[in-house]
mmCIF file of C-alpha atoms in Angstrom:
data_model
loop_
_atom_site.group_PDB
_atom_site.id
_atom_site.type_symbol
_atom_site.label_atom_id
_atom_site.label_comp_id
_atom_site.label_asym_id
_atom_site.label_seq_id
_atom_site.Cartn_x
_atom_site.Cartn_y
_atom_site.Cartn_z
ATOM 1 C CA MET A 1 145.475 134.985 123.970
ATOM 2 C CA ARG A 2 145.889 132.664 126.966
ATOM 3 C CA MET A 3 142.110 132.416 127.361
ATOM 4 C CA ILE A 4 141.737 131.636 123.651
ATOM 5 C CA ALA A 5 144.484 129.029 123.920
ATOM 6 C CA LYS A 6 142.767 127.426 126.921
ATOM 7 C CA LEU A 7 139.468 127.346 125.042
ATOM 8 C CA LEU A 8 141.178 125.753 122.050
ATOM 9 C CA ILE A 9 142.719 123.119 124.302
ATOM 10 C CA LEU A 10 139.327 122.393 125.872
ATOM 11 C CA VAL A 11 137.736 122.074 122.429
ATOM 12 C CA ILE A 12 140.491 119.732 121.245
ATOM 13 C CA VAL A 13 140.231 117.602 124.392
ATOM 14 C CA ALA A 14 136.434 117.438 124.038
ATOM 15 C CA ALA A 15 136.764 116.485 120.387
ATOM 16 C CA ILE A 16 139.242 113.726 121.243
ATOM 17 C CA ALA A 17 136.954 112.471 124.019
ATOM 18 C CA PHE A 18 133.940 112.472 121.703
ATOM 19 C CA SER A 19 135.935 110.644 119.024
ATOM 20 C CA GLY A 20 136.909 108.047 121.594
ATOM 21 C CA ILE A 21 133.266 107.564 122.622
ATOM 22 C CA TYR A 22 132.205 107.330 118.983
ATOM 23 C CA TRP A 23 134.926 104.735 118.305
ATOM 24 C CA LEU A 24 133.856 102.682 121.325
ATOM 25 C CA MET A 25 130.189 102.800 120.295
ATOM 26 C CA ASN A 26 130.887 101.682 116.759
ATOM 27 C CA ASN A 27 133.659 99.184 117.314
ATOM 28 C CA ASN A 28 132.689 97.672 120.688
ATOM 29 C CA PRO A 29 136.133 96.282 121.547
ATOM 30 C CA SER A 30 134.618 94.562 124.593
ATOM 31 C CA ARG A 31 132.604 92.261 122.350
ATOM 32 C CA GLN A 32 134.000 88.782 122.038
ATOM 33 C CA GLU A 33 134.507 87.580 118.469
ATOM 34 C CA VAL A 34 132.925 84.181 117.939
ATOM 35 C CA ILE A 35 133.355 82.284 114.661
ATOM 36 C CA HIS A 36 130.988 79.430 113.860
ATOM 37 C CA ALA A 37 132.114 77.444 110.818
ATOM 38 C CA GLY A 38 129.432 75.331 109.162
ATOM 39 C CA ASP A 39 125.689 75.125 109.699
ATOM 40 C CA LEU A 40 124.077 76.073 112.993
ATOM 41 C CA VAL A 41 120.857 74.157 113.727
ATOM 42 C CA ILE A 42 118.726 74.980 116.798
ATOM 43 C CA SER A 43 115.907 72.453 117.269
ATOM 44 C CA ASP A 44 115.135 72.821 120.996
ATOM 45 C CA GLY A 45 116.186 74.933 123.924
ATOM 46 C CA THR A 46 117.602 78.464 123.692
ATOM 47 C CA TYR A 47 120.775 79.384 121.844
ATOM 48 C CA LEU A 48 122.105 82.673 123.255
ATOM 49 C CA ILE A 49 124.378 85.117 121.453
ATOM 50 C CA ASP A 50 125.229 87.897 123.893
ATOM 51 C CA ASN A 51 127.628 90.826 123.637
ATOM 52 C CA SER A 52 129.457 89.186 120.741
ATOM 53 C CA LYS A 53 130.556 89.687 117.187
ATOM 54 C CA PHE A 54 129.181 86.400 115.931
ATOM 55 C CA ILE A 55 130.551 85.367 112.521
ATOM 56 C CA LEU A 56 128.704 82.552 110.776
ATOM 57 C CA THR A 57 129.970 80.749 107.681
ATOM 58 C CA GLY A 58 127.054 78.432 106.973
ATOM 59 C CA ASN A 59 123.279 78.162 107.202
ATOM 60 C CA LEU A 60 121.385 79.062 110.373
ATOM 61 C CA ILE A 61 118.269 76.936 110.946
ATOM 62 C CA VAL A 62 115.881 77.357 113.889
ATOM 63 C CA ASN A 63 113.180 74.681 113.883
ATOM 64 C CA GLY A 64 111.054 72.513 116.165
ATOM 65 C CA THR A 65 110.763 74.353 119.456
ATOM 66 C CA GLY A 66 114.179 75.977 119.204
ATOM 67 C CA LYS A 67 114.783 79.599 120.183
ATOM 68 C CA LEU A 68 117.491 81.998 119.009
ATOM 69 C CA LEU A 69 118.127 84.877 121.406
ATOM 70 C CA VAL A 70 120.573 87.578 120.305
ATOM 71 C CA GLU A 71 121.396 90.543 122.546
ATOM 72 C CA ASN A 72 123.808 93.462 122.215
ATOM 73 C CA SER A 73 125.651 91.819 119.368
ATOM 74 C CA GLU A 74 126.648 91.968 115.727
ATOM 75 C CA MET A 75 125.787 88.998 113.535
ATOM 76 C CA VAL A 76 128.014 88.634 110.477
ATOM 77 C CA PHE A 77 126.827 86.301 107.713
ATOM 78 C CA ARG A 78 130.033 85.471 105.851
ATOM 79 C CA GLN A 79 129.685 84.095 102.326
ATOM 80 C CA SER A 80 131.979 83.521 99.374
ATOM 81 C CA TYR A 81 129.259 84.657 96.987
ATOM 82 C CA ASN A 82 125.718 86.091 96.993
ATOM 83 C CA GLN A 83 122.990 83.882 98.534
ATOM 84 C CA GLN A 84 125.438 81.070 99.322
ATOM 85 C CA TYR A 85 123.780 80.435 102.685
ATOM 86 C CA THR A 86 120.452 81.185 104.317
ATOM 87 C CA PHE A 87 118.853 81.899 107.688
ATOM 88 C CA ARG A 88 115.610 79.937 108.114
ATOM 89 C CA THR A 89 113.070 79.444 110.888
ATOM 90 C CA GLN A 90 110.205 76.938 110.719
ATOM 91 C CA ASP A 91 107.786 74.879 112.816
ATOM 92 C CA ASN A 92 107.278 76.720 116.134
ATOM 93 C CA ALA A 93 110.637 78.459 116.255
ATOM 94 C CA VAL A 94 111.188 81.665 118.226
ATOM 95 C CA VAL A 95 113.652 84.432 117.334
ATOM 96 C CA GLU A 96 114.378 87.404 119.572
ATOM 97 C CA MET A 97 116.912 90.089 118.707
ATOM 98 C CA HIS A 98 117.616 93.077 120.955
ATOM 99 C CA ASN A 99 120.128 95.771 120.014
ATOM 100 C CA VAL A 100 121.563 93.797 117.110
ATOM 101 C CA LYS A 101 123.491 94.760 113.988
ATOM 102 C CA LEU A 102 123.085 92.406 110.999
ATOM 103 C CA ASN A 103 125.949 92.395 108.513
ATOM 104 C CA ALA A 104 126.072 90.435 105.239
ATOM 105 C CA GLU A 105 129.349 92.119 104.249
ATOM 106 C CA GLY A 106 127.896 93.599 101.075
ATOM 107 C CA LYS A 107 126.486 90.330 99.695
ATOM 108 C CA TRP A 108 122.867 89.300 99.118
ATOM 109 C CA PHE A 109 121.544 87.292 102.076
ATOM 110 C CA ASN A 110 118.012 86.525 103.284
ATOM 111 C CA LEU A 111 116.568 85.795 106.708
ATOM 112 C CA ASN A 112 113.535 83.578 106.012
ATOM 113 C CA TYR A 113 110.784 82.935 108.568
ATOM 114 C CA TYR A 114 108.185 80.195 107.971
ATOM 115 C CA ASP A 115 105.297 78.297 109.578
ATOM 116 C CA ASN A 116 104.381 79.437 113.109
ATOM 117 C CA SER A 117 107.577 81.303 113.917
ATOM 118 C CA ILE A 118 107.393 84.138 116.436
ATOM 119 C CA VAL A 119 109.863 86.944 115.753
ATOM 120 C CA THR A 120 110.829 89.950 117.870
ATOM 121 C CA LEU A 121 113.130 92.556 116.336
ATOM 122 C CA ASP A 122 114.002 95.292 118.832
ATOM 123 C CA LYS A 123 116.620 97.874 117.853
ATOM 124 C CA VAL A 124 117.729 95.757 114.902
ATOM 125 C CA GLU A 125 119.265 97.096 111.717
ATOM 126 C CA GLY A 126 121.420 95.952 108.849
ATOM 127 C CA VAL A 127 123.529 97.935 106.437
ATOM 128 C CA GLY A 128 121.628 100.776 104.804
ATOM 129 C CA CYS A 129 117.933 100.173 104.366
ATOM 130 C CA CYS A 130 117.684 96.512 103.695
ATOM 131 C CA SER A 131 120.752 94.339 103.758
ATOM 132 C CA PRO A 132 120.221 91.607 104.725
ATOM 133 C CA TRP A 133 116.596 91.188 103.652
ATOM 134 C CA HIS A 134 113.891 89.535 105.783
ATOM 135 C CA SER A 135 111.209 87.307 104.229
ATOM 136 C CA SER A 136 108.222 85.473 105.696
ATOM 137 C CA MET A 137 105.298 83.218 104.875
ATOM 138 C CA GLY A 138 102.867 81.061 106.797
ATOM 139 C CA ASN A 139 101.531 82.098 110.175
ATOM 140 C CA VAL A 140 104.565 84.137 111.272
ATOM 141 C CA ARG A 141 104.067 86.843 113.922
ATOM 142 C CA PHE A 142 106.404 89.867 114.024
ATOM 143 C CA THR A 143 106.896 92.470 116.724
ATOM 144 C CA ILE A 144 109.243 95.201 115.470
ATOM 145 C CA ASN A 145 110.425 98.172 117.540
ATOM 146 C CA ASP A 146 112.964 100.928 116.829
ATOM 147 C CA SER A 147 114.394 98.956 113.911
ATOM 148 C CA VAL A 148 115.375 99.429 110.267
ATOM 149 C CA ILE A 149 113.944 96.492 108.325
ATOM 150 C CA GLY A 150 113.201 95.336 104.783
ATOM 151 C CA LEU A 151 110.585 92.574 104.938
ATOM 152 C CA THR A 152 108.508 90.431 102.570
ATOM 153 C CA ILE A 153 105.199 89.215 104.021
ATOM 154 C CA ASN A 154 103.006 86.466 102.599
ATOM 155 C CA ASN A 155 99.925 84.384 103.503
ATOM 156 C CA ASN A 156 98.605 85.307 106.965
ATOM 157 C CA VAL A 157 101.742 86.895 108.370
ATOM 158 C CA SER A 158 101.090 89.677 110.880
ATOM 159 C CA VAL A 159 103.375 92.608 111.653
ATOM 160 C CA VAL A 160 103.086 94.941 114.640
ATOM 161 C CA ALA A 161 105.681 97.716 114.379
ATOM 162 C CA GLU A 162 106.445 100.972 116.152
ATOM 163 C CA GLY A 163 109.155 103.602 115.884
ATOM 164 C CA SER A 164 110.766 101.882 112.919
ATOM 165 C CA SER A 165 111.912 102.448 109.346
ATOM 166 C CA LEU A 166 110.248 99.935 107.028
ATOM 167 C CA PHE A 167 110.493 98.684 103.454
ATOM 168 C CA LEU A 168 107.607 96.225 103.140
ATOM 169 C CA GLU A 169 106.837 93.894 100.254
ATOM 170 C CA LEU A 170 103.372 92.313 100.045
ATOM 171 C CA VAL A 171 102.845 88.960 98.308
ATOM 172 C CA LEU A 172 99.252 88.890 97.073
ATOM 173 C CA THR A 173 97.388 85.683 96.196
ATOM 174 C CA ASN A 174 93.738 85.793 95.088
ATOM 175 C CA VAL A 175 93.492 89.434 96.165
ATOM 176 C CA SER A 176 91.287 92.087 94.597
ATOM 177 C CA GLY A 177 91.228 95.719 95.586
ATOM 178 C CA GLU A 178 92.671 99.200 95.420
ATOM 179 C CA PHE A 179 95.586 100.260 97.612
ATOM 180 C CA MET A 180 97.221 103.600 98.385
ATOM 181 C CA LEU A 181 100.467 102.900 100.225
ATOM 182 C CA PRO A 182 101.807 105.655 102.520
ATOM 183 C CA LYS A 183 105.111 107.388 101.878
ATOM 184 C CA GLY A 184 107.368 108.677 104.635
ATOM 185 C CA TYR A 185 106.305 109.070 108.248
ATOM 186 C CA ALA A 186 102.932 107.805 109.426
ATOM 187 C CA GLU A 187 101.545 108.246 112.911
ATOM 188 C CA SER A 188 99.375 105.184 112.413
ATOM 189 C CA PHE A 189 98.676 102.799 109.522
ATOM 190 C CA ARG A 190 96.741 99.553 109.490
ATOM 191 C CA LEU A 191 96.194 97.222 106.565
ATOM 192 C CA ASP A 192 94.152 94.008 106.643
ATOM 193 C CA VAL A 193 94.360 92.000 103.427
ATOM 194 C CA PRO A 194 92.329 88.804 102.901
ATOM 195 C CA ASN A 195 95.018 86.782 101.173
ATOM 196 C CA ALA A 196 95.315 83.297 99.670
ATOM 197 C CA GLY A 197 91.764 82.206 100.424
ATOM 198 C CA ASN A 198 91.353 81.842 104.172
ATOM 199 C CA SER A 199 94.426 83.836 105.205
ATOM 200 C CA LEU A 200 94.533 87.381 106.569
ATOM 201 C CA MET A 201 97.666 89.492 106.202
ATOM 202 C CA VAL A 202 97.813 92.195 108.888
ATOM 203 C CA LEU A 203 99.983 95.302 109.238
ATOM 204 C CA ASP A 204 99.603 97.422 112.373
ATOM 205 C CA VAL A 205 102.213 100.192 112.272
ATOM 206 C CA LYS A 206 102.617 103.219 114.544
ATOM 207 C CA LYS A 207 104.988 106.185 114.603
ATOM 208 C CA SER A 208 107.103 104.743 111.780
ATOM 209 C CA THR A 209 108.558 105.724 108.422
ATOM 210 C CA PHE A 210 107.815 103.832 105.236
ATOM 211 C CA THR A 211 110.959 104.099 103.123
ATOM 212 C CA ASP A 212 109.640 101.976 100.254
ATOM 213 C CA TRP A 213 107.069 99.394 99.250
ATOM 214 C CA GLY A 214 106.959 96.335 97.039
ATOM 215 C CA ALA A 215 104.222 94.002 95.857
ATOM 216 C CA THR A 216 104.286 90.602 94.183
ATOM 217 C CA LEU A 217 101.124 89.468 92.428
ATOM 218 C CA ASP A 218 101.318 85.718 92.906
ATOM 219 C CA MET A 219 98.175 84.414 91.204
ATOM 220 C CA TYR A 220 94.542 85.310 90.534
ATOM 221 C CA SER A 221 95.007 88.842 91.833
ATOM 222 C CA ASP A 222 93.407 91.977 90.372
ATOM 223 C CA VAL A 223 95.005 94.937 92.099
ATOM 224 C CA THR A 224 95.184 98.699 91.599
ATOM 225 C CA PHE A 225 97.833 100.884 93.238
ATOM 226 C CA VAL A 226 97.089 104.607 93.490
ATOM 227 C CA ASP A 227 99.475 107.442 94.444
ATOM 228 C CA SER A 228 102.133 104.978 95.567
ATOM 229 C CA SER A 229 105.859 104.341 95.089
ATOM 230 C CA MET A 230 107.132 100.785 94.887
ATOM 231 C CA THR A 231 108.814 97.834 93.200
ATOM 232 C CA ILE A 232 106.552 95.291 91.515
ATOM 233 C CA GLY A 233 106.857 91.562 90.943
ATOM 234 C CA MET A 234 104.498 89.191 89.144
ATOM 235 C CA ASN A 235 104.434 85.401 89.007
ATOM 236 C CA ALA A 236 103.569 83.148 86.082
ATOM 237 C CA GLY A 237 102.860 79.472 86.739
ATOM 238 C CA SER A 238 101.910 79.805 90.404
ATOM 239 C CA ASP A 239 98.767 77.787 89.786
ATOM 240 C CA TRP A 240 100.236 74.276 89.876
ATOM 241 C CA THR A 241 97.151 72.827 88.177
ATOM 242 C CA ASN A 242 97.870 74.934 85.095
ATOM 243 C CA PRO A 243 101.497 74.441 83.949
ATOM 244 C CA ASN A 244 103.259 75.706 80.810
ATOM 245 C CA SER A 245 102.047 79.317 80.971
ATOM 246 C CA VAL A 246 103.537 81.704 78.385
ATOM 247 C CA VAL A 247 103.876 85.440 79.059
ATOM 248 C CA LYS A 248 105.448 88.161 76.893
ATOM 249 C CA ILE A 249 105.930 91.676 78.267
ATOM 250 C CA SER A 250 107.989 94.755 77.418
ATOM 251 C CA ASN A 251 108.737 98.325 78.464
ATOM 252 C CA LEU A 252 108.615 97.761 82.207
ATOM 253 C CA ARG A 253 110.490 100.908 83.139
ATOM 254 C CA THR A 254 111.594 102.965 86.120
ATOM 255 C CA LYS A 255 109.050 105.762 85.933
ATOM 256 C CA THR A 256 105.730 107.135 87.131
ATOM 257 C CA TYR A 257 102.727 105.464 85.524
ATOM 258 C CA GLU A 258 99.772 107.810 85.238
ATOM 259 C CA ASN A 259 97.266 105.170 84.135
ATOM 260 C CA TYR A 260 98.624 101.770 83.144
ATOM 261 C CA SER A 261 97.234 98.236 83.040
ATOM 262 C CA LEU A 262 99.057 94.945 82.596
ATOM 263 C CA ALA A 263 97.890 91.335 82.397
ATOM 264 C CA TYR A 264 100.438 88.754 83.537
ATOM 265 C CA ASP A 265 99.331 85.113 83.473
ATOM 266 C CA THR A 266 96.438 84.968 85.995
ATOM 267 C CA ASN A 267 97.121 88.451 87.417
ATOM 268 C CA ASN A 268 95.886 91.913 86.478
ATOM 269 C CA LEU A 269 97.693 95.066 87.576
ATOM 270 C CA THR A 270 96.615 98.703 87.300
ATOM 271 C CA LEU A 271 98.786 101.664 88.260
ATOM 272 C CA VAL A 272 97.412 105.180 88.793
ATOM 273 C CA ASN A 273 99.915 107.971 89.443
ATOM 274 C CA THR A 274 102.312 105.381 90.843
ATOM 275 C CA PHE A 275 106.101 105.332 90.615
ATOM 276 C CA VAL A 276 107.756 101.968 89.956
ATOM 277 C CA ARG A 277 111.447 101.802 90.799
ATOM 278 C CA ASP A 278 112.004 98.422 89.162
ATOM 279 C CA TRP A 279 110.271 95.186 88.231
ATOM 280 C CA TYR A 280 110.843 91.489 88.943
ATOM 281 C CA PRO A 281 108.799 89.172 86.705
ATOM 282 C CA GLN A 282 109.055 85.542 87.850
ATOM 283 C CA ALA A 283 108.146 82.109 86.490
ATOM 284 C CA TRP A 284 107.245 78.686 87.930
ATOM 285 C CA ASN A 285 105.878 75.307 86.933
ATOM 286 C CA ASN A 286 107.403 75.080 83.448
ATOM 287 C CA ALA A 287 106.197 78.587 82.542
ATOM 288 C CA THR A 288 108.012 80.705 79.955
ATOM 289 C CA VAL A 289 108.330 84.444 80.467
ATOM 290 C CA GLU A 290 109.885 86.718 77.843
ATOM 291 C CA ILE A 291 110.807 90.265 78.864
ATOM 292 C CA SER A 292 112.220 93.032 76.703
ATOM 293 C CA ASP A 293 113.289 96.666 77.064
ATOM 294 C CA SER A 294 112.824 96.692 80.822
ATOM 295 C CA ASP A 295 114.412 97.823 84.118
ATOM 296 C CA LEU A 296 114.583 94.752 86.343
ATOM 297 C CA ALA A 297 115.448 94.205 89.979
ATOM 298 C CA ASP A 298 116.805 90.808 91.056
ATOM 299 C CA VAL A 299 116.125 87.953 88.650
ATOM 300 C CA GLN A 300 116.417 85.120 91.147
ATOM 301 C CA PHE A 301 113.125 83.762 92.472
ATOM 302 C CA SER A 302 111.850 81.530 89.685
ATOM 303 C CA GLY A 303 111.707 77.755 89.898
ATOM 304 C CA ALA A 304 110.399 74.360 88.811
ATOM 305 C CA THR A 305 111.824 74.079 85.270
ATOM 306 C CA ALA A 306 110.657 77.547 84.217
ATOM 307 C CA THR A 307 112.335 79.622 81.510
ATOM 308 C CA VAL A 308 112.952 83.375 81.710
ATOM 309 C CA ILE A 309 114.118 85.180 78.553
ATOM 310 C CA VAL A 310 115.431 88.739 78.911
ATOM 311 C CA ARG A 311 116.165 91.012 75.933
ATOM 312 C CA ASN A 312 117.623 94.531 75.791
ATOM 313 C CA SER A 313 117.189 95.081 79.516
ATOM 314 C CA ASN A 314 119.025 95.817 82.768
ATOM 315 C CA ALA A 315 118.927 93.496 85.783
ATOM 316 C CA ALA A 316 120.409 93.933 89.247
ATOM 317 C CA ILE A 317 121.504 90.298 89.611
ATOM 318 C CA ALA A 318 120.734 86.867 88.123
ATOM 319 C CA ILE A 319 120.647 83.782 90.353
ATOM 320 C CA ALA A 320 119.140 80.589 88.915
ATOM 321 C CA ARG A 321 118.196 77.426 90.813
ATOM 322 C CA ASP A 322 115.809 74.472 90.710
ATOM 323 C CA HIS A 323 116.285 73.495 87.028
ATOM 324 C CA VAL A 324 115.448 77.016 85.803
ATOM 325 C CA THR A 325 116.778 78.372 82.498
ATOM 326 C CA TYR A 326 117.670 82.042 82.049
ATOM 327 C CA MET A 327 118.501 83.495 78.632
ATOM 328 C CA PHE A 328 119.856 87.053 78.412
ATOM 329 C CA TYR A 329 120.260 88.839 75.072
ATOM 330 C CA ASN A 330 121.899 92.263 74.600
ATOM 331 C CA SER A 331 121.462 93.078 78.278
ATOM 332 C CA THR A 332 123.397 94.129 81.371
ATOM 333 C CA ILE A 333 123.527 92.308 84.711
ATOM 334 C CA LYS A 334 124.811 94.831 87.238
ATOM 335 C CA GLN A 335 126.087 92.306 89.768
ATOM 336 C CA ASP A 336 126.563 88.505 89.659
ATOM 337 C CA ALA A 337 125.291 85.724 87.432
ATOM 338 C CA ILE A 338 125.084 82.506 89.487
ATOM 339 C CA ALA A 339 123.785 79.133 88.285
ATOM 340 C CA ASN A 340 122.822 76.693 91.068
ATOM 341 C CA GLU A 341 121.117 73.276 91.279
ATOM 342 C CA ASN A 342 121.045 72.049 87.680
ATOM 343 C CA SER A 343 119.998 75.448 86.338
ATOM 344 C CA ARG A 344 121.398 77.075 83.211
ATOM 345 C CA ILE A 345 122.152 80.685 82.338
ATOM 346 C CA TYR A 346 122.775 81.595 78.696
ATOM 347 C CA LEU A 347 124.369 84.982 78.027
ATOM 348 C CA TYR A 348 124.356 86.429 74.507
ATOM 349 C CA ASN A 349 126.088 89.776 74.020
ATOM 350 C CA THR A 350 125.380 90.442 77.687
ATOM 351 C CA LYS A 351 127.640 92.244 80.147
ATOM 352 C CA VAL A 352 127.984 90.893 83.702
ATOM 353 C CA ASN A 353 129.566 93.435 86.047
ATOM 354 C CA GLY A 354 129.996 90.973 88.936
ATOM 355 C CA ALA A 355 131.135 87.372 89.257
ATOM 356 C CA MET A 356 129.951 84.414 87.183
ATOM 357 C CA LEU A 357 129.681 81.225 89.230
ATOM 358 C CA GLU A 358 128.508 77.643 88.681
ATOM 359 C CA ASN A 359 127.421 75.602 91.724
ATOM 360 C CA ASP A 360 125.781 72.185 92.254
ATOM 361 C CA ASP A 361 125.739 71.237 88.555
ATOM 362 C CA GLY A 362 124.578 74.672 87.423
ATOM 363 C CA GLU A 363 125.955 75.831 84.070
ATOM 364 C CA ILE A 364 126.666 79.194 82.430
ATOM 365 C CA PHE A 365 127.169 79.670 78.697
ATOM 366 C CA ILE A 366 128.626 82.820 77.162
ATOM 367 C CA ASP A 367 127.769 83.338 73.514
ATOM 368 C CA GLY A 368 127.338 79.599 73.122
ATOM 369 C CA LYS A 369 130.492 78.535 75.006
ATOM 370 C CA ARG A 370 130.511 76.972 78.459
ATOM 371 C CA LEU A 371 132.055 79.107 81.201
ATOM 372 C CA GLY A 372 135.495 77.799 82.138
#
């Protein structure tokens, strides 16, 4: 009995010690809490965040020749509502993150990289797969190691990744071809896509897991996906020389498509034995898109006086900006409905499970009556 008692004591002590180590690893009490209220703009030199819990309530802009270096830290992007602020790099900015936790506190938030930015993400992860989301366009260069990342890539962005978990979304402009996107672990995968005329999108991935894929057909693309699993977006009005496009679509569902073709403005999509988790049709340049009986992801990236009409459908979230008009009939918005920048959202017999907010002269109407 004494030996058993001693063993029990040793087990209890070990369990307490392990719990203490686990608590220290996940709470890092030695980290200094730093709160930055308002926008943070880095235009030259290096801004270092080291061994900190850095809480930002504002936009973070790295431009010019500025460099953001984050090491052994947690970055918290604090917002009052979804997509209130943004993280943006441009010009010849440099971003390096090593052993960093990104935390948007359950709200939608994007880290956007543009122009000739150089980005290193080493042991970086957010909450779950993909919060916050990373997005890029231009001539951005990524090096990703031992990280968990959700990333949109556009134009001639290049990504070199190893030992990571990736959800990648491809934005395709003037692209033709057939693609079979890998699922799960891949020892090696390379994809070179001639994109947007003279651009070349490059993925060079080793010893990594592909958790999901997405693709947005921007304009003049004719693409077939075979034996893949993904989300799909399509743009109407992306050709600025041809405004006022009109598109009507229906029955975009969460399911496996055995052999399916869809024309959407200047784009043509074919799916062969491909599972689509959800869809995100988008509109620009005074285009009108009408969608019915569909399973939609985020309805938020339309612009330039476009109109999106949704009937008898489900959407994850609705965020309008840039003089866009959204009209929802007999539908459900699972999270927020937010009208920004002179946009308007009209809700007819539509349930919004999250908040309804008007910002910067945006307006929301519920069954014909102005919110508030």
